């Protein structure tokens, strides 16, 4: 750790040497796997770092809540992934993802990261560095196993951690959780008060209070009450008398009991604050999530320990409202997207493994069709909506037989225009009437990409439609040199020359050797063990 600049910083081998600079790929819709009504929901198959980079230009500052369940680096191997990375490699790959995730967060957004003991302390310091220690909210403890593991070598590990950070902590205002039946059951109405059910509260204070020592008389029996020596009434005598007159003080059924304040259910906070201890009874546990997956996919090829839907529901209840965008870049079996969909949130899910097709797609298709597992009944889910399925496009540049970087022959003209718009930070949105307005940046800046030769005559025709206060950026493989400085509000650049050195071309895999929704078969608790 380095504190030479008054900032706690985590160092590891290769942190500064192994710079990761992913290519901002475009996303190509696979309409065979898109499902339901037209929707902004996105299921993306591909390397999650490349996919995050592809989202950055369009979604920077727009994501209200990010939940990720990255590989825990435990050294355990399972059917769906090999969670066995060297510590410094794990930190390097996590850092590169967290940096992009930070840029995607909205000003009032938060990120929730599941992790266990093996990397929790290191991840906390890494997140302090990326998000700023001042933006740390808390660490939630989730009781993932609800019984003792008697076969544990040392201690039975019954909980995981969820680190919570904000982009700007001062902007965060989490929602209240629904009141529980247990909380409401404490309220009764023994005197048939028309204001409804209530519970009694103490009227005595331990600290000194001005005018806090006086007699209180029962209006029913005339019995006199006072506080013990060294204590005082919570309210002044004047306020106490007003409360008694308003039937807000309870003296018992016979009027002889020590007075207590009536707290009406109708007047208490409509909800409850979230806390940092999430019991399995409240948000589910590993066995519950396993049963959810078995119900969806059967006993074959299931995940070791996906997260229960109730756990994700708790996070999204606190951190989001209907219509907000939720992102999970380690989607795994699709739990986050499924829960977000049922709760009326927009969602983006990224998954590298083939089970983007074998698990995520069928699960989310079933959600659209109205499946009744997980939280469906609790949120009255009846089905509806839809999602679009995307794959990452191949690298824009590839090596020719001569070893030079050239535009990939897998790119058609439209894909090329999309890619250049993304690289330059423009929004790709072709104008229906003006062919050269393929994308925009603000109100006055436009972009046009073409593999065709740009001649002076061609450029002159464009300027007849370009206003004096508008600017156009043109990318072309070849053009007349006289075009370069012909117009002050038109810039022409050569492709692929302008792209060389910008990022890592042709690299398709930044993965962590894992499929990401699991924690390991050795974490399962035996429900019969106590």
XYZ file of C-alpha atoms in Angstrom:
530
model
C 0.000 0.000 0.000
C 1.164 3.496 -0.814
C 0.221 6.542 1.221
C 2.818 8.999 -0.056
C 0.107 11.251 -1.547
C -2.220 11.094 1.474
C -4.302 8.513 -0.360
C -4.530 4.837 0.452
C -3.596 2.906 -2.680
C -3.289 -0.795 -3.397
C -0.298 -1.859 -5.476
C 0.336 -5.196 -7.155
C 2.602 -6.706 -9.785
C 1.750 -5.419 -13.249
C -0.648 -2.698 -12.097
C 1.043 -0.008 -14.158
C 2.911 -2.135 -16.698
C -0.031 -4.071 -18.112
C -2.195 -1.272 -19.499
C -5.503 -2.503 -20.861
C -6.929 -0.483 -23.751
C -9.954 -2.320 -25.189
C -11.510 -1.534 -28.557
C -14.964 0.127 -28.482
C -16.739 -2.494 -30.608
C -20.178 -2.006 -32.071
C -23.004 -4.323 -31.100
C -24.796 -6.379 -33.745
C -28.339 -7.498 -33.025
C -29.100 -11.183 -33.487
C -32.806 -10.970 -34.278
C -33.211 -14.721 -33.956
C -32.683 -14.345 -30.203
C -34.323 -10.965 -29.651
C -37.694 -11.573 -28.053
C -40.931 -9.840 -27.171
C -41.958 -6.291 -27.807
C -39.486 -3.669 -28.966
C -37.440 -2.774 -25.943
C -34.335 -0.991 -24.720
C -33.410 -4.060 -22.669
C -30.162 -5.582 -23.889
C -28.764 -9.096 -23.533
C -25.175 -9.027 -24.805
C -23.055 -12.058 -25.601
C -19.332 -11.401 -25.549
C -16.294 -10.472 -23.486
C -17.602 -8.216 -20.757
C -14.754 -5.686 -20.867
C -15.203 -5.194 -24.623
C -18.969 -5.032 -24.133
C -18.646 -2.409 -21.390
C -16.400 -0.357 -23.655
C -18.985 -0.636 -26.414
C -21.651 0.791 -24.094
C -19.575 3.681 -22.813
C -20.278 6.269 -25.515
C -24.058 5.832 -25.332
C -24.614 4.989 -21.669
C -21.996 7.024 -19.806
C -23.690 8.688 -16.848
C -27.006 6.888 -17.390
C -26.909 3.702 -15.298
C -28.768 4.064 -11.989
C -27.682 0.763 -10.449
C -24.910 -1.708 -11.228
C -24.835 -5.113 -9.599
C -21.949 -7.458 -10.313
C -21.056 -10.865 -8.966
C -17.487 -11.306 -10.265
C -15.412 -14.469 -9.851
C -14.193 -14.731 -6.295
C -10.660 -15.933 -7.137
C -10.992 -18.804 -4.674
C -8.903 -21.335 -6.559
C -11.831 -23.727 -6.919
C -12.708 -25.170 -10.329
C -16.278 -25.889 -11.360
C -18.119 -27.066 -14.419
C -19.028 -23.593 -15.626
C -15.754 -21.835 -14.932
C -12.239 -22.020 -13.601
C -12.200 -19.547 -10.729
C -8.467 -19.809 -10.171
C -6.629 -16.642 -11.125
C -3.367 -15.340 -9.783
C -4.078 -12.526 -7.325
C -2.443 -9.662 -9.251
C -4.086 -10.753 -12.520
C -7.472 -10.766 -10.821
C -6.919 -7.242 -9.507
C -5.744 -5.985 -12.911
C -8.783 -7.339 -14.699
C -11.167 -6.092 -12.009
C -9.646 -2.605 -12.065
C -10.128 -2.217 -15.815
C -13.801 -3.154 -15.500
C -14.491 -0.981 -12.456
C -13.053 2.066 -14.212
C -15.543 1.744 -17.079
C -18.403 0.890 -14.721
C -17.699 4.108 -12.841
C -18.043 6.117 -16.060
C -21.383 4.444 -16.771
C -22.907 5.338 -13.381
C -25.430 8.154 -13.151
C -24.714 11.050 -10.798
C -27.137 9.515 -8.296
C -26.180 5.939 -9.140
C -24.705 3.169 -7.012
C -22.741 -0.029 -7.588
C -23.188 -3.216 -5.535
C -20.475 -5.884 -5.708
C -20.773 -9.404 -4.273
C -17.539 -10.872 -2.953
C -16.307 -13.316 -0.299
C -13.476 -13.347 2.237
C -10.671 -14.234 -0.191
C -10.606 -10.883 -2.023
C -13.000 -8.692 -0.047
C -10.338 -6.621 1.722
C -8.335 -6.070 -1.470
C -11.434 -5.251 -3.502
C -12.498 -2.697 -0.885
C -9.212 -0.803 -1.221
C -9.322 -1.094 -5.018
C -12.851 0.367 -5.016
C -11.679 3.152 -2.682
C -9.114 4.010 -5.346
C -11.503 3.841 -8.302
C -14.635 5.408 -6.789
C -13.023 7.403 -3.983
C -13.119 6.409 -0.336
C -15.549 9.245 0.364
C -18.074 7.512 -1.915
C -18.088 4.259 0.050
C -21.599 3.631 1.379
C -21.335 0.430 3.406
C -20.642 -3.305 3.367
C -23.729 -5.493 3.436
C -23.489 -8.962 4.968
C -25.670 -11.547 3.238
C -26.424 -14.798 5.073
C -25.945 -17.109 2.095
C -26.136 -20.314 4.176
C -28.785 -20.637 6.857
C -27.327 -23.622 8.737
C -23.965 -24.587 10.197
C -21.596 -26.581 7.987
C -20.240 -29.192 10.373
C -17.780 -30.419 7.760
C -16.065 -26.997 7.574
C -12.317 -27.278 8.079
C -12.091 -24.216 10.310
C -15.243 -22.112 10.754
C -18.489 -22.438 8.849
C -18.557 -19.519 6.387
C -22.176 -18.521 6.325
C -22.092 -15.056 4.767
C -20.826 -13.115 1.778
C -20.121 -9.402 1.444
C -21.742 -6.842 -0.839
C -19.652 -3.681 -1.212
C -21.757 -0.593 -1.955
C -20.327 2.544 -3.569
C -21.820 5.669 -5.112
C -20.545 7.833 -7.909
C -21.350 10.821 -5.686
C -22.348 9.824 -2.156
C -23.981 13.183 -1.500
C -26.491 12.473 -4.290
C -27.604 9.091 -2.980
C -31.022 8.698 -1.415
C -32.002 5.050 -1.096
C -35.643 4.031 -1.036
C -37.351 2.618 2.018
C -38.069 -1.088 2.247
C -41.654 -2.267 2.749
C -42.688 -2.685 6.356
C -42.763 -6.299 7.485
C -45.791 -8.131 8.870
C -43.891 -8.521 12.136
C -43.485 -4.747 12.409
C -47.174 -4.080 11.727
C -48.343 -6.878 14.043
C -46.971 -4.905 16.987
C -49.794 -2.392 16.521
C -53.163 -3.049 18.184
C -56.262 -0.977 18.995
C -57.483 -2.028 22.459
C -59.478 1.212 22.982
C -61.047 1.277 19.490
C -59.390 4.587 18.672
C -60.850 5.883 15.361
C -57.312 6.716 14.193
C -56.588 3.008 13.970
C -53.981 0.635 15.357
C -51.196 1.872 17.629
C -48.438 0.712 19.928
C -47.288 2.377 23.118
C -43.967 4.136 23.650
C -42.023 5.409 26.644
C -42.670 8.922 27.919
C -39.628 9.063 30.216
C -36.228 10.628 29.405
C -32.983 9.893 31.233
C -31.367 13.247 30.478
C -32.127 16.654 32.005
C -35.086 18.516 30.417
C -36.475 21.959 31.251
C -39.953 21.744 32.833
C -39.730 17.962 32.662
C -40.687 17.123 36.253
C -44.400 17.446 37.070
C -47.464 15.390 38.015
C -49.506 13.618 35.348
C -53.119 12.850 36.270
C -55.130 10.010 34.734
C -58.313 11.478 33.222
C -60.109 8.218 33.952
C -59.331 7.588 37.631
C -57.556 10.756 38.783
C -54.509 8.751 39.790
C -51.317 10.846 39.940
C -48.096 9.740 38.262
C -44.602 11.180 38.245
C -41.203 10.080 37.001
C -38.610 8.382 39.236
C -35.894 10.487 40.792
C -33.260 11.570 38.234
C -35.552 11.128 35.229
C -37.928 13.490 33.415
C -40.961 13.440 31.183
C -40.135 13.598 27.467
C -42.602 16.456 26.916
C -43.287 19.706 28.721
C -46.370 19.796 30.963
C -48.282 21.918 28.459
C -47.607 19.486 25.575
C -48.370 16.494 27.775
C -51.784 17.921 28.673
C -52.544 18.510 24.988
C -51.633 14.898 24.209
C -53.837 13.587 27.014
C -56.732 15.719 25.746
C -56.201 14.288 22.247
C -56.244 10.705 23.611
C -52.603 10.176 22.705
C -51.587 8.930 26.162
C -52.550 5.431 27.320
C -53.215 4.774 31.018
C -54.195 1.143 30.564
C -57.674 -0.320 30.234
C -58.607 0.617 33.803
C -56.846 4.008 33.769
C -54.428 3.066 36.544
C -51.366 2.071 34.505
C -48.276 4.244 34.153
C -48.852 6.561 31.144
C -47.362 5.693 27.758
C -47.482 7.471 24.394
C -49.723 6.093 21.649
C -47.838 5.751 18.321
C -50.311 5.266 15.474
C -49.487 2.983 12.580
C -51.044 5.496 10.178
C -48.512 8.125 11.302
C -45.288 6.141 11.238
C -42.832 6.155 8.330
C -44.314 4.332 5.340
C -41.493 1.841 5.125
C -38.259 1.030 6.882
C -34.637 1.903 6.409
C -32.428 -0.724 4.887
C -29.694 -2.145 7.097
C -26.439 -4.014 6.517
C -27.418 -7.471 7.822
C -29.501 -9.376 5.287
C -30.707 -12.654 6.723
C -31.526 -15.658 4.589
C -35.123 -15.502 5.813
C -35.483 -12.032 4.307
C -33.576 -12.268 1.011
C -33.008 -15.962 0.387
C -29.987 -18.243 0.509
C -27.987 -20.594 -1.693
C -30.425 -23.475 -1.434
C -33.300 -21.229 -2.461
C -31.429 -19.945 -5.502
C -30.459 -23.484 -6.454
C -34.101 -24.531 -6.365
C -35.010 -21.556 -8.564
C -32.469 -22.640 -11.174
C -33.533 -26.299 -11.044
C -37.131 -25.230 -11.620
C -36.015 -23.312 -14.723
C -33.445 -25.678 -16.198
C -33.758 -29.006 -14.420
C -30.930 -30.807 -12.641
C -28.567 -30.849 -15.603
C -25.857 -28.268 -16.184
C -26.959 -25.979 -13.350
C -24.897 -23.310 -11.667
C -23.300 -24.128 -8.352
C -24.660 -21.133 -6.442
C -26.539 -18.438 -8.375
C -27.967 -15.597 -6.339
C -31.620 -15.835 -5.218
C -34.070 -13.468 -6.863
C -35.039 -12.027 -3.471
C -31.464 -10.838 -2.912
C -31.436 -8.864 -6.159
C -34.950 -7.600 -5.451
C -33.695 -6.103 -2.165
C -30.879 -4.256 -3.967
C -33.112 -2.904 -6.725
C -35.820 -1.881 -4.237
C -33.312 0.237 -2.336
C -31.326 1.627 -5.272
C -33.776 2.073 -8.173
C -37.252 3.089 -9.265
C -39.350 1.910 -12.191
C -37.808 2.906 -15.521
C -34.255 3.188 -14.160
C -31.488 1.326 -15.993
C -29.833 -1.627 -14.232
C -26.577 -3.172 -15.469
C -24.995 -6.550 -14.684
C -21.786 -7.240 -16.598
C -21.311 -10.693 -15.017
C -24.821 -11.905 -15.804
C -24.276 -15.633 -15.247
C -27.629 -17.392 -15.252
C -29.539 -14.127 -15.788
C -30.856 -13.453 -12.281
C -30.307 -9.681 -12.251
C -31.950 -9.146 -15.629
C -34.886 -11.397 -14.692
C -35.546 -9.528 -11.448
C -35.088 -6.085 -13.038
C -37.559 -7.034 -15.770
C -40.184 -8.204 -13.275
C -39.731 -5.004 -11.261
C -40.254 -2.699 -14.235
C -36.641 -1.593 -14.577
C -34.730 -1.360 -17.844
C -31.726 -3.668 -17.936
C -28.472 -4.501 -19.673
C -26.898 -7.898 -19.107
C -23.516 -9.058 -20.400
C -22.411 -12.684 -20.477
C -19.348 -14.263 -22.047
C -20.180 -17.953 -21.855
C -22.318 -20.026 -24.191
C -24.995 -20.070 -21.540
C -25.909 -16.582 -22.730
C -27.796 -18.799 -25.205
C -28.438 -21.874 -23.053
C -29.435 -20.138 -19.785
C -29.874 -16.355 -20.025
C -31.908 -16.333 -23.235
C -34.426 -19.045 -22.262
C -34.744 -17.654 -18.740
C -35.476 -14.115 -19.930
C -37.770 -15.419 -22.655
C -39.704 -17.222 -19.911
C -39.850 -14.001 -17.870
C -41.374 -12.155 -20.827
C -43.884 -14.997 -21.142
C -44.837 -14.592 -17.464
C -43.004 -17.372 -15.581
C -44.009 -17.575 -11.913
C -40.752 -18.520 -10.160
C -38.634 -16.419 -7.812
C -40.255 -13.077 -6.936
C -42.995 -13.268 -9.594
C -45.915 -13.696 -7.205
C -44.542 -11.150 -4.728
C -44.423 -8.427 -7.405
C -47.527 -9.691 -9.256
C -45.557 -10.373 -12.425
C -47.835 -11.260 -15.351
C -45.353 -11.137 -18.231
C -44.743 -8.619 -21.007
C -41.996 -6.472 -22.455
C -39.037 -7.878 -24.307
C -35.316 -7.623 -24.976
C -32.830 -7.441 -27.812
C -29.978 -9.891 -28.126
C -26.594 -8.556 -29.250
C -23.197 -9.939 -30.102
C -19.973 -7.982 -30.300
C -18.844 -7.198 -33.816
C -15.398 -8.489 -34.823
C -12.438 -6.156 -34.482
C -12.660 -3.224 -36.906
C -9.042 -3.607 -38.001
C -7.301 -6.859 -38.883
C -3.865 -7.729 -40.195
C -3.459 -8.167 -43.921
C -1.242 -10.849 -45.450
C 1.516 -8.236 -45.447
C 1.088 -7.636 -41.721
C -0.560 -4.214 -42.062
C -3.718 -3.220 -40.222
C -6.627 -2.838 -42.640
C -10.393 -2.550 -42.265
C -11.902 -5.969 -41.653
C -13.749 -7.422 -44.618
C -16.467 -8.468 -42.174
C -17.563 -4.834 -41.957
C -20.146 -3.512 -44.386
C -20.630 0.193 -44.990
C -23.228 0.607 -42.255
C -21.106 -1.210 -39.659
C -18.108 0.917 -40.602
C -20.118 4.108 -40.101
C -21.371 2.844 -36.710
C -17.858 1.947 -35.609
C -16.345 5.321 -36.500
C -19.190 7.156 -34.793
C -18.525 5.126 -31.637
C -14.770 5.750 -31.795
C -15.330 9.492 -32.068
C -18.029 9.691 -29.404
C -20.868 10.511 -31.816
C -24.366 9.080 -31.620
C -25.036 6.976 -34.687
C -28.424 8.067 -36.064
C -28.604 8.340 -39.889
C -30.781 11.172 -41.156
C -33.604 9.954 -43.419
C -33.143 12.795 -45.881
C -29.495 13.913 -45.703
C -27.176 10.968 -46.423
C -24.046 12.488 -44.892
C -25.678 13.094 -41.516
C -24.941 9.613 -40.144
C -24.402 10.693 -36.555
C -24.330 13.721 -34.315
C -22.496 15.232 -31.361
C -24.584 18.020 -29.912
C -26.690 20.125 -32.261
C -24.086 21.334 -34.740
C -21.553 18.526 -35.187
C -22.078 15.654 -37.616
C -20.109 12.650 -38.815
C -19.990 10.879 -42.177
C -18.045 7.709 -42.986
C -17.678 6.194 -46.431
C -15.305 3.782 -48.164
C -15.851 5.765 -51.374
C -13.351 8.235 -52.816
C -14.017 11.859 -51.774
C -13.552 14.287 -54.647
C -13.735 18.087 -54.625
C -17.005 17.948 -56.506
C -18.435 15.518 -53.954
C -17.358 17.815 -51.124
C -18.822 20.884 -52.826
C -22.189 19.149 -53.094
C -22.163 18.441 -49.369
C -21.427 22.044 -48.449
C -24.543 23.193 -50.289
C -26.531 21.523 -47.496
C -24.145 22.249 -44.604
C -24.979 25.426 -42.700
C -22.252 27.907 -41.805
C -22.488 27.138 -38.064
C -22.493 23.363 -38.585
C -19.410 21.149 -38.634
C -18.799 17.860 -40.393
C -16.202 15.175 -39.683
C -15.601 12.865 -42.671
C -13.793 9.526 -42.635
C -12.770 7.962 -45.923
C -10.227 5.467 -47.193
C -9.185 7.851 -49.999
C -9.780 11.482 -50.971
C -8.404 14.273 -53.108
C -5.685 16.053 -51.109
C -7.186 19.371 -52.150
C -10.231 18.547 -50.027
C -8.313 18.684 -46.740
C -8.326 22.448 -46.194
C -11.033 23.417 -48.657
C -13.661 24.259 -45.989
C -13.100 25.467 -42.431
C -16.102 23.595 -41.060
C -15.231 20.233 -42.691
C -12.481 17.919 -41.444
C -11.437 14.880 -43.487
C -9.504 11.963 -42.011
C -8.141 8.789 -43.525
C -9.148 5.339 -42.341
C -7.568 3.171 -41.127
C -4.587 5.525 -40.619
C -6.427 7.695 -38.074
C -7.235 4.626 -35.962
C -3.755 3.182 -35.624
C -2.502 3.087 -32.028
C -5.840 4.022 -30.501
C -6.563 0.710 -28.830
C -5.799 -2.999 -28.896
C -7.011 -4.361 -32.225
C -7.928 -7.960 -32.819
C -8.073 -8.932 -29.148
C -11.332 -10.737 -28.416
C -10.736 -12.027 -24.909
C -10.109 -10.111 -21.692
C -11.924 -12.699 -19.617
C -11.190 -13.920 -16.124
C -11.420 -17.602 -17.115
C -14.892 -17.699 -15.682
C -18.603 -17.655 -16.032
C -19.855 -15.241 -13.461
C -22.777 -15.963 -11.183
C -21.302 -18.520 -8.837
C -19.265 -18.838 -5.666
C -18.266 -22.460 -5.516
C -19.634 -25.873 -4.764
C -17.811 -26.010 -1.438
C -19.979 -23.129 -0.190
C -23.165 -25.195 -0.168
C -24.722 -25.741 3.236
C -26.443 -28.980 4.138
C -29.997 -28.100 5.104
C -30.081 -31.031 7.525
C -26.948 -29.981 9.419
C -27.388 -28.008 12.613
